[in-house]
Short mmCIF file of C-alpha atoms in Angstrom, two decimals:
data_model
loop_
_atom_site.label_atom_id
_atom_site.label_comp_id
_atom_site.label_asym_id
_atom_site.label_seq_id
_atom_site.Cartn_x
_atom_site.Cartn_y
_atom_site.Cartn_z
CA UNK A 1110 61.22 24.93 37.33
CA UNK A 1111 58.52 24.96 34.84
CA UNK A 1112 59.91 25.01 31.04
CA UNK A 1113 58.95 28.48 29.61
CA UNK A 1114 58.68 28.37 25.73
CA UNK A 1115 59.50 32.05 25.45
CA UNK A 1116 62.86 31.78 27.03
CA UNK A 1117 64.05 29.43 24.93
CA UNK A 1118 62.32 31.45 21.51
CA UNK A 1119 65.29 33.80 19.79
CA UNK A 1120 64.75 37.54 21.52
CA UNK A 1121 63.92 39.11 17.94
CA UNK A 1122 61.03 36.65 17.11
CA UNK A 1123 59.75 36.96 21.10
CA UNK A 1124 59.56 40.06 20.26
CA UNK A 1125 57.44 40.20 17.22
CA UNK A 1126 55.19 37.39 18.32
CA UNK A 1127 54.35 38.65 22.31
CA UNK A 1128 52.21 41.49 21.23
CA UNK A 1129 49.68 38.28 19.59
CA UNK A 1130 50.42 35.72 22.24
CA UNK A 1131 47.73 35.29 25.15
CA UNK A 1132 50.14 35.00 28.01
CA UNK A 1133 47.50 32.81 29.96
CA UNK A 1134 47.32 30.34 27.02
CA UNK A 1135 51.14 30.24 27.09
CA UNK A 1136 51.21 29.83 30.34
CA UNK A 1137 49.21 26.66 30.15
CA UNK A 1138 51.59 25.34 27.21
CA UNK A 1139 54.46 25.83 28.88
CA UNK A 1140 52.74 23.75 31.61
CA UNK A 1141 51.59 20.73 29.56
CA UNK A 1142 54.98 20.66 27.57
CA UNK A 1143 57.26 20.53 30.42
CA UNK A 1144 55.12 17.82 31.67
CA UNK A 1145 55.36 15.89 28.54
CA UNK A 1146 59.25 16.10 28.07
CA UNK A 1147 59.62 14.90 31.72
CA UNK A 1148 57.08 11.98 31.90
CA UNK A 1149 57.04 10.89 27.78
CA UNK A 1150 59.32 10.56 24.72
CA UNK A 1151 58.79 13.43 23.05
CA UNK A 1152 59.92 14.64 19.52
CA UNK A 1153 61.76 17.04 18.53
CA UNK A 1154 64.09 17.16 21.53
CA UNK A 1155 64.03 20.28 23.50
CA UNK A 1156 66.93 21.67 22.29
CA UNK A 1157 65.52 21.52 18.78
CA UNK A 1158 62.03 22.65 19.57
CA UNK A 1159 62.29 26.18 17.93
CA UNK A 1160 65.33 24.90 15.43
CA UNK A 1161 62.73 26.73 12.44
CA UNK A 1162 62.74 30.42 14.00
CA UNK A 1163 66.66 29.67 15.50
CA UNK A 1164 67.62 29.03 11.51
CA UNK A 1165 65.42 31.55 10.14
CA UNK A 1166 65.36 34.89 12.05
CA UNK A 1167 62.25 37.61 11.24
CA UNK A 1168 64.38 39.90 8.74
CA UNK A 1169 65.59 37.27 6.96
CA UNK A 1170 61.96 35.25 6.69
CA UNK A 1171 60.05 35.61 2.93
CA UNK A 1172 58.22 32.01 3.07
CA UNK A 1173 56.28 30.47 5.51
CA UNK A 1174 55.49 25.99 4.69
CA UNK A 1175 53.10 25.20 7.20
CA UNK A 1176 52.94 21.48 8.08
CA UNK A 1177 51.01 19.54 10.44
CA UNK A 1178 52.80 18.28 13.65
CA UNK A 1179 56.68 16.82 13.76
CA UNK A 1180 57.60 13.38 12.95
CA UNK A 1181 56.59 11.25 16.05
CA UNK A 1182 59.34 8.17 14.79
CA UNK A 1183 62.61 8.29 16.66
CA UNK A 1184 65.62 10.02 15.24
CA UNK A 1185 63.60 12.30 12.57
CA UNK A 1186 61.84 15.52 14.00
CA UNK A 1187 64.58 17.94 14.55
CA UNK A 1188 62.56 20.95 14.10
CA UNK A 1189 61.76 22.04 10.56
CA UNK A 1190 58.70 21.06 8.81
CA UNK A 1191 58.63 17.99 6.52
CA UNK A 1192 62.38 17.88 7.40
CA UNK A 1193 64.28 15.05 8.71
CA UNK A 1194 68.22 14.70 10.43
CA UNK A 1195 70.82 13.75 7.66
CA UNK A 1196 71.02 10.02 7.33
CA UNK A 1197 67.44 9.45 8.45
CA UNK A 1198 65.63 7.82 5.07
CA UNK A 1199 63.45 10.33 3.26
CA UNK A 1200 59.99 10.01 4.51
CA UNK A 1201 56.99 9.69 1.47
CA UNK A 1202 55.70 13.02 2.43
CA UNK A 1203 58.79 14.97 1.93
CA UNK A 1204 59.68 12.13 -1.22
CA UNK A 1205 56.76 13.50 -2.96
CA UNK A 1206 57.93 17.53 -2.18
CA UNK A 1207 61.39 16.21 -3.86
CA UNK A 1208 59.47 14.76 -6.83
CA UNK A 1209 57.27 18.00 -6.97
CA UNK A 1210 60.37 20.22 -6.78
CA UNK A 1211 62.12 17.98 -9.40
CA UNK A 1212 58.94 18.23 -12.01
CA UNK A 1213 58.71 21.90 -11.04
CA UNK A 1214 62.11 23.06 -11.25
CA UNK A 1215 64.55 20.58 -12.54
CA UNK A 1216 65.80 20.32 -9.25
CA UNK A 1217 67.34 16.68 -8.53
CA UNK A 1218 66.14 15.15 -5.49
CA UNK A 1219 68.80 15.14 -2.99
CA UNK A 1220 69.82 12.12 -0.88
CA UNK A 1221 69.31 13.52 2.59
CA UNK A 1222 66.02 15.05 4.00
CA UNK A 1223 67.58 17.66 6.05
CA UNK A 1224 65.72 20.96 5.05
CA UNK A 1225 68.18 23.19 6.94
CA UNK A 1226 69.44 24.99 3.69
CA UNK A 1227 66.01 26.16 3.05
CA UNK A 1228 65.64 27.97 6.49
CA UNK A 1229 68.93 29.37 6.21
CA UNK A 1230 67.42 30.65 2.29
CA UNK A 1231 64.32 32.79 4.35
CA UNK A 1232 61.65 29.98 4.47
CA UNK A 1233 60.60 29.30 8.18
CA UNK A 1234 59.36 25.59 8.18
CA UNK A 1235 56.74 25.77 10.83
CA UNK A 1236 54.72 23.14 12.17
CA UNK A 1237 50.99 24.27 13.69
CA UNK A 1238 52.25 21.94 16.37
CA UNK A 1239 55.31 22.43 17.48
CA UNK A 1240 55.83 18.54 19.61
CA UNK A 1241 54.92 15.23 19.56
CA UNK A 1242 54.73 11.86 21.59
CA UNK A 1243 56.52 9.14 20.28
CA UNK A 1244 54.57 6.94 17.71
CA UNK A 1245 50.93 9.05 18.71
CA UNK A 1246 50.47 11.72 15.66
CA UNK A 1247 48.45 14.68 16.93
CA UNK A 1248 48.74 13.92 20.41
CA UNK A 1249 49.89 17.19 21.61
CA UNK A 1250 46.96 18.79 19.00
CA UNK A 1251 44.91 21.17 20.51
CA UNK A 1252 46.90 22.69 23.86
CA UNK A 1253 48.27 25.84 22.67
CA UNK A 1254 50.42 24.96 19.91
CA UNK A 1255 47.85 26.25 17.34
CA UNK A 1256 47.47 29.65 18.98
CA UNK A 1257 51.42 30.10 19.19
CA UNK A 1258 51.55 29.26 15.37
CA UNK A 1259 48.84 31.81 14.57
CA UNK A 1260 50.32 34.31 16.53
CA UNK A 1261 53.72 33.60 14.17
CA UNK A 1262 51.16 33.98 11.38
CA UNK A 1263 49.46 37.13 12.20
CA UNK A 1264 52.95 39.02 13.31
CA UNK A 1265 54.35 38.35 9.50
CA UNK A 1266 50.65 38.99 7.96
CA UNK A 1267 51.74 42.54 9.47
CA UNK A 1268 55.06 42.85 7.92
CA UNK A 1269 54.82 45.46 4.99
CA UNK A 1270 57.10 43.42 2.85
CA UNK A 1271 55.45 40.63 1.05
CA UNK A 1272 55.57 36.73 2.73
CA UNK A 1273 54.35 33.94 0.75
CA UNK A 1274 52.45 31.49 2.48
CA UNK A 1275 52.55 28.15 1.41
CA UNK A 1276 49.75 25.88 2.90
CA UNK A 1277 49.51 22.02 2.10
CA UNK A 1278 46.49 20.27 3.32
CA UNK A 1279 43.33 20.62 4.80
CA UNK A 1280 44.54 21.51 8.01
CA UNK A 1281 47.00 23.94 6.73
CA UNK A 1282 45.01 25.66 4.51
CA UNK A 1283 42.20 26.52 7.31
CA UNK A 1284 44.82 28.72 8.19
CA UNK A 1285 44.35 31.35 5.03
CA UNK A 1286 42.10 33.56 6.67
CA UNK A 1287 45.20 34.51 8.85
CA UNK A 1288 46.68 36.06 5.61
CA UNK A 1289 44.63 39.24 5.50
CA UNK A 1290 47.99 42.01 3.71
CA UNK A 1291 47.47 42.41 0.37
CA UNK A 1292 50.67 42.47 -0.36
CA UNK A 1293 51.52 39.27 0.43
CA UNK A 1294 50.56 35.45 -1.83
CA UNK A 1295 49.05 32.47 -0.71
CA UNK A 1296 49.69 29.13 -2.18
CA UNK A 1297 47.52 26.46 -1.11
CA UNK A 1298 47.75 22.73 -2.53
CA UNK A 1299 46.69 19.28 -1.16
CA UNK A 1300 49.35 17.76 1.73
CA UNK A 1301 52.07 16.17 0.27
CA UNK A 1302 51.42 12.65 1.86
CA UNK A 1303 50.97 9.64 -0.64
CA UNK A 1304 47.86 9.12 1.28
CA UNK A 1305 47.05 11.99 -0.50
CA UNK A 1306 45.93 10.93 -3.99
CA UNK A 1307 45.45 14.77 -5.80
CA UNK A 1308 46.01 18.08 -5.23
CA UNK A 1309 49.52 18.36 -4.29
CA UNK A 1310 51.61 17.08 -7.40
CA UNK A 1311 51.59 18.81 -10.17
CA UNK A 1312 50.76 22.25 -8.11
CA UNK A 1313 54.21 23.67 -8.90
CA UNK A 1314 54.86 25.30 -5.89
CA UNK A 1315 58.02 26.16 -6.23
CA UNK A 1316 57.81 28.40 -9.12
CA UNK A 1317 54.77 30.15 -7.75
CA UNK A 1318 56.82 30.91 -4.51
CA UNK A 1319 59.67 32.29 -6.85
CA UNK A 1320 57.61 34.28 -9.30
CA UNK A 1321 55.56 35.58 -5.93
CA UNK A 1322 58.95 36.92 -4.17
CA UNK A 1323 60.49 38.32 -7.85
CA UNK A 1324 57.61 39.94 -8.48
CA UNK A 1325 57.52 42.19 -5.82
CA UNK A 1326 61.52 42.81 -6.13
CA UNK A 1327 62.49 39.59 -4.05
CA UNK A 1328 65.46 37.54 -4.18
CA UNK A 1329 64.04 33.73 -5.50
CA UNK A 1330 64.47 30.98 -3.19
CA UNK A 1331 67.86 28.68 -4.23
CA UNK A 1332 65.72 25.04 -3.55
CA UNK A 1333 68.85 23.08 -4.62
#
């Protein structure tokens, strides 16, 4: 039996995402992901695939990071964006958010990389592409990831309360035009990868996403 992505998505977000989903382009997904998990090592595993909207249900969600595609190394992709399992070592991508975080807020970087506490705080961790083969980034780029994780974009764009939308990096950021509520903020910087010389340190992110959610009568984010 062919894997179907929308089983396996919590009822209240396949709710609030179907009315923007192309069923036909889901339908395809479903068939090239199944495929993948049964002929490749694929990251995260299934049972992790939608750990971001599992953590951080609809109500609850007031911040959106948008990162690129999981971790394709073994043992790190569980899920969240830019987050990896407890005892994994801290990749340089998510190294440079703690440094950012630390010069932003005072916040002292903590030892494990597991971003869980922030989904369970409102802020959905998304990935535009939700899997991965092992040790080929991008590879699953490009078969119906992207139009899942604009449909996830467009269905809180509609929410009357304000979302902040955090987008890192070039790829992340072509994804503004999504944003179209004026009640809700955009924060755009460069990716955090050291690869990355500029634009993301020194941004102050952090604050911005506070001062965005307390300004419109928000609870801030607790990033510790």
């Amino acid at each position: 039996m062919v894997l179907d992505i929308l089983d396996l998505l919590p009822a209240a977000w396949r709710t609030l995402l179907t009315p923007h989903l192309d069923l036909e382009t889901i339908t395809r997904l479903n068939t090239f992901v199944d495929g993948e998990y049964a002929a490749q090592t694929v990251f995260p595993p299934r049972a992790d695939l939608f750990s971001a909207f599992r953590l951080c249900p609809p109500e609850a969600t007031r911040v959106l990071i948008l990162g690129q595609d999981p971790y394709h190394k073994p043992g790190q992709a569980h899920g969240l964006s830019f987050s990896v399992r407890d005892g994994v070592p801290v990749p340089p991508s998510l190294r440079n958010v703690y440094k950012e975080l630390q010069d932003d807020l005072g916040v002292q970087p903590p030892r494990s990389g597991d971003l869980t506490r922030w989904a369970t705080e409102g802020v959905l961790l998304l990935n535009a592409v939700l899997t991965v083969r092992q040790g080929k980034p991008g590879s699953h780029a490009g078969k119906g990831w992207e139009h899942f994780t604009d449909a996830t974009i467009r269905a809180l764009d509609q929410r009357e309360q304000r979302m902040v939308f955090v987008l890192w990096g070039a790829y992340a950021r072509k994804k503004a035009s999504l944003v179209t509520g004026s009640q809700h903020v955009t924060i755009e910087a460069g990716h955090p990868s050291p690869m990355n010389p500029a634009g993301f340190l020194g941004s102050r992110p952090f604050s911005k996403i506070n001062a965005a959610l307390t300004g419109a009568g928000l609870p801030a984010v607790v990033w510790s």
